[in-house]
């Protein structure tokens, strides 16, 4: 009531202009809040995530929000690729909107190279062949819009406009990579800001755990009990860790020597295991490539098994690696928090490096083919196993995760391990980013896959009894997921960059038949621009522009870092001033008390 | 939803929207839940009725909360000090705990909730009670004496800037502004 009177009194003193402005501000705010209210109904899974938050707390809820973010990201990438690449192709192939197609006319290549027939589908076709083709992505699937081979046209004419399809394909690829990059950075900025200005680790401080420890969203008494236990466990672990740190600081010289030599030894073992992993993946991939082109019996089950072999080996390595690492790290005598971080880092490294080794071994196969003048669907044929890999990986991943879940349950743990789940998702997403260049409809498959995973994980979560041993906090986990996702994206840039700019494209199928590499489309298009614009663009790409630009960027970066450091110093000084102020206050109070005693 | 909208007069609804951080749907939902706590005869003038504390504590959002008694005490404007809440107290509470409340407002009320002896500062006894609330009410779920001492020592080291052994409101607001989890955990949405 009193606030309303106060507002009324204020309004009377304002001029007419200010009154109008205030009224229009209010109505704008009302309109915005109406829109916000309506749009909150459109948010995907709003009710599910809210109930998970109520039952399990914000830490686990952040995992599901992350899943939702990935579903949206993949959906938008799919829309991007579909509308710029697939849609024009479909429109032109079916002749809608008075559009025609200009096929690429091959130059200087023998006729035999320009014709590519997917292997062995002539004559009688058995159901089994279809199934095998579906599972391994060969045969009839090769020529669908799922794979790169479908897009074999040069340009699409819609009425009088010429739509340059190869250019669109390349630019759409760059667009989705840039979009993913910017969106992830935008989401991770919040967590990063805290880290930069405040030195002490804000996620682990005691005040954060005590004052912001209780999740007021929890509505379920069982969940509350779990939360009590996990908070108690967390506080006790932290206090123990602090005592351990003190003990470590008091270690003698010979103890230190012993521990360091032990750590070096274990790291050597880890490196040996990793190299064993990589070598076996390499050998298996080479073996699989050599033997799956066996034309004698293309329908045999052995052939199918051989094609699946690399993905089986990789899944096995990804499954065994973390188990071995968590066993070994016990001997290294780190503090528990650091143990977890190091194991996690090693697991991330194993998974992402496995993809790298797979791609490397596939490429080494391709460069062997360089001597052939004629490569039926050349590198695309070799590299689209990557995209098949994702289709193949999906059922394997589900299978292995659930088998490992069952195994772990046999030993009595029923925890919902967030970090493992997140790593798998990020692994899949990295492959998706790489594969979308070769298979434009892949993001749709990824969207559906994450959709299904959401519901599967929700069911798994409901059957969990034990609280996670190391409770994950919402803010630090958000930041952690996004940072690892960013690492995955940057790793995806490498193979894409090499394949676009370096590897010669096939002459028999695909969009880049007339260009020596995929990248050449762009210089080709630029050469068709007016001369003035051409000169500007070539000038921007030359060293005379790039070096000063780089130097200016460095200067800006150093300025911003210096600013941040200055702010930190000011914060420290103000804290010291506060301490001095309170001492003055205490002194004065004592003086007053004395003066009152002896008037 | 249409039925309850006609029970709050429009100007009152607009006033509530201006004075709290809640949106129109949230206020209407709060009205619905509040009138469900009242016995049938009193539902007509829910705006001026008071709900006893025992009824408030049956709300699912509060029943699992270890700070339920403190929350009722802080937000209640009852003159008889029986911690009963009127509809405006209820809206007040939801507004502070809503998503759009500023962190200033949240930290101010969090301080009042954590101040168990209502003396305007968080001293060692308050902190001890706070930690016991967080770890559960059983005997075996409490921290040992030595652990409690170590924990309170660490908390005071991090947050007590003027080193007087207690945490006052500004020190609390300062330490909470650096806490990245506070905004997301100090939230109740119906």
Short mmCIF file of N, CA and C in Angstrom, two decimals, chain A residues 221-375:
data_model
loop_
_atom_site.label_atom_id
_atom_site.label_comp_id
_atom_site.label_asym_id
_atom_site.label_seq_id
_atom_site.Cartn_x
_atom_site.Cartn_y
_atom_site.Cartn_z
N UNK A 221 10.59 -35.11 -0.99
CA UNK A 221 11.32 -35.41 0.25
C UNK A 221 12.45 -36.40 0.06
N UNK A 222 12.28 -37.37 -0.87
CA UNK A 222 13.37 -38.32 -1.12
C UNK A 222 14.58 -37.62 -1.69
N UNK A 223 14.30 -36.73 -2.65
CA UNK A 223 15.40 -35.99 -3.26
C UNK A 223 16.09 -35.12 -2.21
N UNK A 224 15.27 -34.57 -1.29
CA UNK A 224 15.85 -33.74 -0.24
C UNK A 224 16.80 -34.56 0.62
N UNK A 225 16.39 -35.80 0.92
CA UNK A 225 17.27 -36.66 1.72
C UNK A 225 18.58 -36.93 1.00
N UNK A 226 18.48 -37.22 -0.32
CA UNK A 226 19.68 -37.45 -1.12
C UNK A 226 20.58 -36.22 -1.09
N UNK A 227 19.92 -35.04 -1.15
CA UNK A 227 20.69 -33.80 -1.19
C UNK A 227 21.40 -33.57 0.13
N UNK A 228 20.71 -33.87 1.25
CA UNK A 228 21.37 -33.73 2.56
C UNK A 228 22.64 -34.55 2.60
N UNK A 229 22.47 -35.82 2.16
CA UNK A 229 23.62 -36.72 2.24
C UNK A 229 24.75 -36.24 1.36
N UNK A 230 24.39 -35.77 0.16
CA UNK A 230 25.47 -35.38 -0.74
C UNK A 230 26.16 -34.11 -0.24
N UNK A 231 25.38 -33.20 0.37
CA UNK A 231 26.01 -31.99 0.91
C UNK A 231 26.95 -32.34 2.05
N UNK A 232 26.49 -33.24 2.93
CA UNK A 232 27.33 -33.62 4.06
C UNK A 232 28.61 -34.26 3.54
N UNK A 233 28.46 -35.17 2.57
CA UNK A 233 29.61 -35.85 2.01
C UNK A 233 30.57 -34.85 1.39
N UNK A 234 30.01 -33.89 0.64
CA UNK A 234 30.85 -32.91 -0.04
C UNK A 234 31.63 -32.06 0.95
N UNK A 235 30.95 -31.59 2.00
CA UNK A 235 31.64 -30.75 2.97
C UNK A 235 32.74 -31.54 3.67
N UNK A 236 32.42 -32.80 4.04
CA UNK A 236 33.43 -33.59 4.73
C UNK A 236 34.63 -33.86 3.83
N UNK A 237 34.35 -34.17 2.55
CA UNK A 237 35.45 -34.44 1.63
C UNK A 237 36.34 -33.22 1.48
N UNK A 238 35.71 -32.04 1.37
CA UNK A 238 36.52 -30.84 1.19
C UNK A 238 37.39 -30.57 2.40
N UNK A 239 36.81 -30.77 3.60
CA UNK A 239 37.61 -30.53 4.79
C UNK A 239 38.78 -31.51 4.86
N UNK A 240 38.50 -32.76 4.48
CA UNK A 240 39.59 -33.75 4.49
C UNK A 240 40.68 -33.39 3.50
N UNK A 241 40.21 -32.89 2.33
CA UNK A 241 41.17 -32.53 1.29
C UNK A 241 42.07 -31.41 1.77
N UNK A 242 41.49 -30.47 2.53
CA UNK A 242 42.30 -29.36 3.01
C UNK A 242 43.37 -29.87 3.95
N UNK A 243 42.98 -30.84 4.81
CA UNK A 243 43.98 -31.40 5.74
C UNK A 243 45.04 -32.13 4.96
N UNK A 244 44.62 -32.83 3.87
CA UNK A 244 45.57 -33.56 3.04
C UNK A 244 46.57 -32.61 2.39
N UNK A 245 46.06 -31.46 1.95
CA UNK A 245 46.96 -30.48 1.31
C UNK A 245 48.01 -30.01 2.28
N UNK A 246 47.58 -29.81 3.53
CA UNK A 246 48.56 -29.39 4.53
C UNK A 246 49.62 -30.46 4.70
N UNK A 247 49.15 -31.74 4.69
CA UNK A 247 50.09 -32.83 4.87
C UNK A 247 51.08 -32.90 3.71
N UNK A 248 50.56 -32.65 2.49
CA UNK A 248 51.42 -32.72 1.31
C UNK A 248 52.50 -31.66 1.40
N UNK A 249 52.10 -30.49 1.90
CA UNK A 249 53.07 -29.41 1.98
C UNK A 249 54.19 -29.75 2.94
N UNK A 250 53.93 -30.71 3.84
CA UNK A 250 54.96 -31.05 4.82
C UNK A 250 55.72 -32.31 4.46
N UNK A 251 55.66 -32.70 3.19
CA UNK A 251 56.35 -33.94 2.79
C UNK A 251 57.86 -33.78 2.84
N UNK A 252 58.56 -34.90 3.17
CA UNK A 252 60.02 -34.86 3.16
C UNK A 252 60.53 -35.09 1.74
N UNK A 253 61.85 -34.85 1.58
CA UNK A 253 62.47 -34.91 0.26
C UNK A 253 62.37 -36.29 -0.35
N UNK A 254 62.66 -37.32 0.46
CA UNK A 254 62.70 -38.65 -0.15
C UNK A 254 61.31 -39.14 -0.51
N UNK A 255 60.32 -38.73 0.28
CA UNK A 255 58.95 -39.10 -0.08
C UNK A 255 58.58 -38.48 -1.43
N UNK A 256 59.00 -37.22 -1.61
CA UNK A 256 58.67 -36.53 -2.87
C UNK A 256 59.30 -37.26 -4.06
N UNK A 257 60.57 -37.67 -3.88
CA UNK A 257 61.26 -38.37 -4.96
C UNK A 257 60.52 -39.64 -5.32
N UNK A 258 60.12 -40.37 -4.29
CA UNK A 258 59.44 -41.64 -4.53
C UNK A 258 58.16 -41.42 -5.33
N UNK A 259 57.39 -40.39 -4.88
CA UNK A 259 56.10 -40.18 -5.53
C UNK A 259 56.27 -39.69 -6.96
N UNK A 260 57.24 -38.81 -7.20
CA UNK A 260 57.41 -38.31 -8.57
C UNK A 260 57.83 -39.43 -9.51
N UNK A 261 58.74 -40.30 -9.04
CA UNK A 261 59.18 -41.37 -9.95
C UNK A 261 58.03 -42.32 -10.23
N UNK A 262 57.18 -42.56 -9.22
CA UNK A 262 56.02 -43.41 -9.43
C UNK A 262 55.09 -42.79 -10.47
N UNK A 263 54.89 -41.46 -10.37
CA UNK A 263 54.00 -40.81 -11.32
C UNK A 263 54.54 -40.88 -12.74
N UNK A 264 55.85 -40.68 -12.88
CA UNK A 264 56.44 -40.74 -14.23
C UNK A 264 56.22 -42.14 -14.80
N UNK A 265 56.44 -43.15 -13.96
CA UNK A 265 56.28 -44.52 -14.43
C UNK A 265 54.85 -44.77 -14.90
N UNK A 266 53.88 -44.30 -14.11
CA UNK A 266 52.48 -44.54 -14.49
C UNK A 266 52.13 -43.78 -15.76
N UNK A 267 52.64 -42.56 -15.91
CA UNK A 267 52.37 -41.82 -17.14
C UNK A 267 52.92 -42.54 -18.35
N UNK A 268 54.09 -43.19 -18.20
CA UNK A 268 54.65 -43.96 -19.31
C UNK A 268 53.72 -45.11 -19.66
N UNK A 269 53.18 -45.76 -18.63
CA UNK A 269 52.23 -46.86 -18.90
C UNK A 269 51.03 -46.32 -19.68
N UNK A 270 50.52 -45.15 -19.23
CA UNK A 270 49.34 -44.58 -19.91
C UNK A 270 49.65 -44.31 -21.37
N UNK A 271 50.83 -43.72 -21.62
CA UNK A 271 51.19 -43.41 -23.02
C UNK A 271 51.31 -44.70 -23.82
N UNK A 272 51.86 -45.74 -23.18
CA UNK A 272 51.99 -47.02 -23.90
C UNK A 272 50.63 -47.57 -24.27
N UNK A 273 49.70 -47.49 -23.31
CA UNK A 273 48.35 -48.00 -23.60
C UNK A 273 47.73 -47.23 -24.75
N UNK A 274 47.89 -45.89 -24.70
CA UNK A 274 47.30 -45.06 -25.75
C UNK A 274 47.88 -45.41 -27.11
N UNK A 275 49.21 -45.56 -27.18
CA UNK A 275 49.79 -45.86 -28.50
C UNK A 275 49.36 -47.23 -28.97
N UNK A 276 49.19 -48.17 -28.01
CA UNK A 276 48.68 -49.48 -28.40
C UNK A 276 47.29 -49.36 -29.01
N UNK A 277 46.46 -48.56 -28.37
CA UNK A 277 45.11 -48.28 -28.86
C UNK A 277 45.15 -47.75 -30.29
N UNK A 278 45.93 -46.69 -30.48
CA UNK A 278 45.96 -46.02 -31.78
C UNK A 278 46.45 -46.97 -32.86
N UNK A 279 47.49 -47.73 -32.52
CA UNK A 279 48.05 -48.63 -33.53
C UNK A 279 47.04 -49.68 -33.92
N UNK A 280 46.31 -50.21 -32.92
CA UNK A 280 45.34 -51.25 -33.26
C UNK A 280 44.22 -50.67 -34.10
N UNK A 281 43.78 -49.42 -33.80
CA UNK A 281 42.73 -48.81 -34.62
C UNK A 281 43.23 -48.65 -36.05
N UNK A 282 44.47 -48.20 -36.19
CA UNK A 282 45.03 -47.98 -37.53
C UNK A 282 45.05 -49.29 -38.32
N UNK A 283 45.58 -50.35 -37.70
CA UNK A 283 45.68 -51.63 -38.39
C UNK A 283 44.31 -52.16 -38.77
N UNK A 284 43.38 -52.05 -37.83
CA UNK A 284 42.05 -52.59 -38.10
C UNK A 284 41.37 -51.83 -39.23
N UNK A 285 41.55 -50.50 -39.24
CA UNK A 285 40.91 -49.71 -40.31
C UNK A 285 41.50 -50.07 -41.67
N UNK A 286 42.82 -50.18 -41.71
CA UNK A 286 43.46 -50.54 -42.98
C UNK A 286 42.97 -51.90 -43.44
N UNK A 287 42.94 -52.86 -42.51
CA UNK A 287 42.48 -54.21 -42.83
C UNK A 287 41.06 -54.18 -43.36
N UNK A 288 40.21 -53.39 -42.66
CA UNK A 288 38.80 -53.34 -43.04
C UNK A 288 38.64 -52.73 -44.43
N UNK A 289 39.38 -51.67 -44.71
CA UNK A 289 39.25 -51.03 -46.03
C UNK A 289 39.70 -51.97 -47.12
N UNK A 290 40.81 -52.67 -46.86
CA UNK A 290 41.32 -53.55 -47.91
C UNK A 290 40.36 -54.69 -48.18
N UNK A 291 39.77 -55.25 -47.13
CA UNK A 291 38.96 -56.45 -47.32
C UNK A 291 37.51 -56.17 -47.60
N UNK A 292 37.04 -54.94 -47.40
CA UNK A 292 35.62 -54.72 -47.66
C UNK A 292 35.40 -54.41 -49.12
N UNK A 293 36.46 -54.19 -49.87
CA UNK A 293 36.29 -53.97 -51.31
C UNK A 293 36.40 -55.28 -52.06
N UNK A 294 36.24 -56.34 -51.35
CA UNK A 294 36.32 -57.66 -51.95
C UNK A 294 35.13 -57.88 -52.86
N UNK A 295 35.35 -57.87 -54.16
CA UNK A 295 34.21 -57.90 -55.09
C UNK A 295 33.66 -59.31 -55.26
N UNK A 296 34.43 -60.30 -54.81
CA UNK A 296 34.01 -61.68 -55.06
C UNK A 296 32.70 -62.02 -54.39
N UNK A 297 32.60 -61.76 -53.13
CA UNK A 297 31.33 -62.06 -52.47
C UNK A 297 30.85 -60.83 -51.69
N UNK A 298 30.24 -59.87 -52.42
CA UNK A 298 29.82 -58.64 -51.74
C UNK A 298 28.66 -58.84 -50.79
N UNK A 299 28.03 -59.98 -50.82
CA UNK A 299 26.86 -60.17 -49.97
C UNK A 299 27.13 -60.95 -48.72
N UNK A 300 28.37 -61.28 -48.47
CA UNK A 300 28.60 -62.18 -47.33
C UNK A 300 28.51 -61.43 -46.01
N UNK A 301 28.13 -62.19 -45.00
CA UNK A 301 28.04 -61.58 -43.66
C UNK A 301 29.41 -61.19 -43.15
N UNK A 302 30.42 -61.95 -43.55
CA UNK A 302 31.78 -61.64 -43.09
C UNK A 302 32.17 -60.25 -43.54
N UNK A 303 31.74 -59.92 -44.78
CA UNK A 303 32.05 -58.60 -45.31
C UNK A 303 31.46 -57.51 -44.43
N UNK A 304 30.21 -57.72 -44.03
CA UNK A 304 29.53 -56.74 -43.16
C UNK A 304 30.28 -56.59 -41.86
N UNK A 305 30.68 -57.75 -41.30
CA UNK A 305 31.39 -57.72 -40.02
C UNK A 305 32.70 -56.96 -40.16
N UNK A 306 33.39 -57.21 -41.28
CA UNK A 306 34.66 -56.53 -41.51
C UNK A 306 34.47 -55.03 -41.59
N UNK A 307 33.34 -54.61 -42.21
CA UNK A 307 33.10 -53.17 -42.30
C UNK A 307 32.82 -52.55 -40.94
N UNK A 308 32.17 -53.30 -40.07
CA UNK A 308 31.86 -52.79 -38.74
C UNK A 308 33.06 -52.81 -37.81
N UNK A 309 34.11 -53.49 -38.23
CA UNK A 309 35.23 -53.75 -37.30
C UNK A 309 35.85 -52.49 -36.69
N UNK A 310 36.16 -51.45 -37.49
CA UNK A 310 36.79 -50.28 -36.86
C UNK A 310 35.92 -49.67 -35.76
N UNK A 311 34.61 -49.56 -36.03
CA UNK A 311 33.78 -48.92 -35.01
C UNK A 311 33.69 -49.78 -33.76
N UNK A 312 33.73 -51.12 -33.95
CA UNK A 312 33.69 -51.96 -32.76
C UNK A 312 34.94 -51.78 -31.93
N UNK A 313 36.09 -51.71 -32.63
CA UNK A 313 37.35 -51.55 -31.89
C UNK A 313 37.37 -50.21 -31.16
N UNK A 314 36.89 -49.16 -31.83
CA UNK A 314 36.90 -47.84 -31.19
C UNK A 314 35.99 -47.82 -29.96
N UNK A 315 34.80 -48.41 -30.11
CA UNK A 315 33.89 -48.44 -28.97
C UNK A 315 34.52 -49.21 -27.81
N UNK A 316 35.21 -50.31 -28.14
CA UNK A 316 35.86 -51.09 -27.10
C UNK A 316 36.93 -50.26 -26.39
N UNK A 317 37.73 -49.54 -27.20
CA UNK A 317 38.79 -48.71 -26.61
C UNK A 317 38.20 -47.63 -25.72
N UNK A 318 37.09 -47.02 -26.18
CA UNK A 318 36.48 -45.96 -25.38
C UNK A 318 35.90 -46.49 -24.09
N UNK A 319 35.51 -47.75 -24.11
CA UNK A 319 34.92 -48.33 -22.91
C UNK A 319 35.98 -48.74 -21.91
N UNK A 320 37.08 -49.37 -22.43
CA UNK A 320 38.10 -49.88 -21.50
C UNK A 320 39.00 -48.78 -20.97
N UNK A 321 39.26 -47.77 -21.81
CA UNK A 321 40.19 -46.71 -21.43
C UNK A 321 39.89 -46.09 -20.08
N UNK A 322 38.67 -45.53 -19.90
CA UNK A 322 38.36 -44.90 -18.61
C UNK A 322 38.51 -45.85 -17.43
N UNK A 323 38.14 -47.13 -17.63
CA UNK A 323 38.25 -48.07 -16.52
C UNK A 323 39.71 -48.22 -16.10
N UNK A 324 40.59 -48.38 -17.10
CA UNK A 324 42.01 -48.56 -16.79
C UNK A 324 42.56 -47.31 -16.11
N UNK A 325 42.17 -46.12 -16.64
CA UNK A 325 42.72 -44.88 -16.07
C UNK A 325 42.29 -44.70 -14.63
N UNK A 326 41.01 -44.99 -14.34
CA UNK A 326 40.57 -44.77 -12.96
C UNK A 326 41.23 -45.78 -12.02
N UNK A 327 41.65 -46.94 -12.55
CA UNK A 327 42.36 -47.89 -11.71
C UNK A 327 43.78 -47.40 -11.43
N UNK A 328 44.44 -46.89 -12.49
CA UNK A 328 45.85 -46.51 -12.35
C UNK A 328 46.05 -45.29 -11.47
N UNK A 329 45.03 -44.37 -11.52
CA UNK A 329 45.30 -43.09 -10.87
C UNK A 329 45.35 -43.22 -9.35
N UNK A 330 44.85 -44.33 -8.85
CA UNK A 330 44.89 -44.50 -7.40
C UNK A 330 46.32 -44.56 -6.87
N UNK A 331 47.25 -45.01 -7.74
CA UNK A 331 48.62 -45.15 -7.26
C UNK A 331 49.38 -43.85 -7.29
N UNK A 332 48.77 -42.81 -7.93
CA UNK A 332 49.55 -41.61 -8.12
C UNK A 332 49.44 -40.62 -6.98
N UNK A 333 48.54 -40.89 -6.04
CA UNK A 333 48.54 -40.10 -4.80
C UNK A 333 48.32 -38.61 -5.04
N UNK A 334 47.29 -38.27 -5.81
CA UNK A 334 46.92 -36.88 -5.94
C UNK A 334 45.79 -36.58 -4.97
N UNK A 335 45.45 -35.27 -4.81
CA UNK A 335 44.25 -34.93 -4.05
C UNK A 335 43.04 -35.39 -4.86
N UNK A 336 41.93 -35.76 -4.18
CA UNK A 336 40.78 -36.33 -4.91
C UNK A 336 40.27 -35.45 -6.04
N UNK A 337 40.24 -34.12 -5.81
CA UNK A 337 39.71 -33.25 -6.86
C UNK A 337 40.58 -33.32 -8.11
N UNK A 338 41.90 -33.31 -7.91
CA UNK A 338 42.80 -33.35 -9.05
C UNK A 338 42.75 -34.70 -9.75
N UNK A 339 42.55 -35.77 -8.96
CA UNK A 339 42.42 -37.10 -9.55
C UNK A 339 41.31 -37.13 -10.57
N UNK A 340 40.16 -36.59 -10.15
CA UNK A 340 39.00 -36.63 -11.04
C UNK A 340 39.28 -35.82 -12.30
N UNK A 341 39.88 -34.63 -12.13
CA UNK A 341 40.15 -33.80 -13.30
C UNK A 341 41.09 -34.50 -14.26
N UNK A 342 42.14 -35.15 -13.72
CA UNK A 342 43.12 -35.77 -14.60
C UNK A 342 42.53 -36.97 -15.33
N UNK A 343 41.73 -37.78 -14.61
CA UNK A 343 41.11 -38.93 -15.27
C UNK A 343 40.19 -38.46 -16.39
N UNK A 344 39.42 -37.42 -16.08
CA UNK A 344 38.50 -36.89 -17.08
C UNK A 344 39.26 -36.42 -18.31
N UNK A 345 40.35 -35.70 -18.06
CA UNK A 345 41.15 -35.19 -19.18
C UNK A 345 41.67 -36.33 -20.03
N UNK A 346 42.16 -37.38 -19.37
CA UNK A 346 42.70 -38.52 -20.13
C UNK A 346 41.59 -39.18 -20.95
N UNK A 347 40.39 -39.30 -20.36
CA UNK A 347 39.29 -39.93 -21.10
C UNK A 347 38.91 -39.10 -22.31
N UNK A 348 38.80 -37.79 -22.12
CA UNK A 348 38.46 -36.91 -23.25
C UNK A 348 39.50 -37.08 -24.35
N UNK A 349 40.77 -37.09 -23.95
CA UNK A 349 41.84 -37.21 -24.92
C UNK A 349 41.73 -38.51 -25.70
N UNK A 350 41.49 -39.63 -24.98
CA UNK A 350 41.37 -40.92 -25.67
C UNK A 350 40.27 -40.89 -26.71
N UNK A 351 39.10 -40.36 -26.31
CA UNK A 351 37.99 -40.41 -27.24
C UNK A 351 38.23 -39.57 -28.47
N UNK A 352 38.68 -38.33 -28.26
CA UNK A 352 38.86 -37.46 -29.42
C UNK A 352 40.04 -37.93 -30.28
N UNK A 353 41.08 -38.46 -29.62
CA UNK A 353 42.22 -38.92 -30.41
C UNK A 353 41.86 -40.14 -31.24
N UNK A 354 40.92 -40.95 -30.74
CA UNK A 354 40.51 -42.11 -31.52
C UNK A 354 39.92 -41.73 -32.85
N UNK A 355 39.08 -40.68 -32.82
CA UNK A 355 38.51 -40.22 -34.09
C UNK A 355 39.63 -39.77 -35.01
N UNK A 356 40.60 -39.02 -34.42
CA UNK A 356 41.70 -38.52 -35.24
C UNK A 356 42.46 -39.65 -35.91
N UNK A 357 42.72 -40.71 -35.15
CA UNK A 357 43.48 -41.81 -35.73
C UNK A 357 42.68 -42.50 -36.83
N UNK A 358 41.36 -42.62 -36.61
CA UNK A 358 40.52 -43.24 -37.64
C UNK A 358 40.60 -42.46 -38.94
N UNK A 359 40.45 -41.13 -38.81
CA UNK A 359 40.48 -40.30 -40.02
C UNK A 359 41.85 -40.38 -40.69
N UNK A 360 42.89 -40.36 -39.87
CA UNK A 360 44.24 -40.43 -40.43
C UNK A 360 44.44 -41.71 -41.21
N UNK A 361 43.95 -42.82 -40.65
CA UNK A 361 44.17 -44.08 -41.35
C UNK A 361 43.34 -44.15 -42.62
N UNK A 362 42.15 -43.53 -42.61
CA UNK A 362 41.36 -43.51 -43.84
C UNK A 362 42.07 -42.69 -44.90
N UNK A 363 42.64 -41.57 -44.50
CA UNK A 363 43.32 -40.74 -45.49
C UNK A 363 44.55 -41.39 -46.06
N UNK A 364 45.25 -42.14 -45.20
CA UNK A 364 46.44 -42.78 -45.73
C UNK A 364 46.06 -43.76 -46.81
N UNK A 365 44.85 -44.31 -46.71
CA UNK A 365 44.37 -45.19 -47.76
C UNK A 365 44.14 -44.42 -49.04
N UNK A 366 43.60 -43.21 -48.89
CA UNK A 366 43.27 -42.44 -50.09
C UNK A 366 44.52 -42.05 -50.85
N UNK A 367 45.54 -41.61 -50.13
CA UNK A 367 46.73 -41.15 -50.86
C UNK A 367 47.37 -42.30 -51.60
N UNK A 368 47.05 -43.54 -51.15
CA UNK A 368 47.53 -44.66 -51.95
C UNK A 368 46.86 -44.69 -53.30
N UNK A 369 45.59 -44.23 -53.34
CA UNK A 369 44.86 -44.30 -54.60
C UNK A 369 45.24 -43.19 -55.55
N UNK A 370 46.07 -42.25 -55.07
CA UNK A 370 46.34 -41.07 -55.90
C UNK A 370 46.97 -41.47 -57.23
N UNK A 371 47.64 -42.61 -57.24
CA UNK A 371 48.30 -43.00 -58.47
C UNK A 371 47.29 -43.37 -59.55
N UNK A 372 46.10 -43.83 -59.13
CA UNK A 372 45.08 -44.17 -60.13
C UNK A 372 44.62 -42.91 -60.83
N UNK A 373 44.45 -43.00 -62.14
CA UNK A 373 43.95 -41.83 -62.83
C UNK A 373 42.47 -41.63 -62.53
N UNK A 374 41.86 -42.72 -62.20
CA UNK A 374 40.42 -42.76 -62.21
C UNK A 374 39.94 -43.24 -60.86
N UNK A 375 39.27 -42.42 -60.09
CA UNK A 375 38.83 -42.86 -58.78
C UNK A 375 37.32 -42.81 -58.73
#
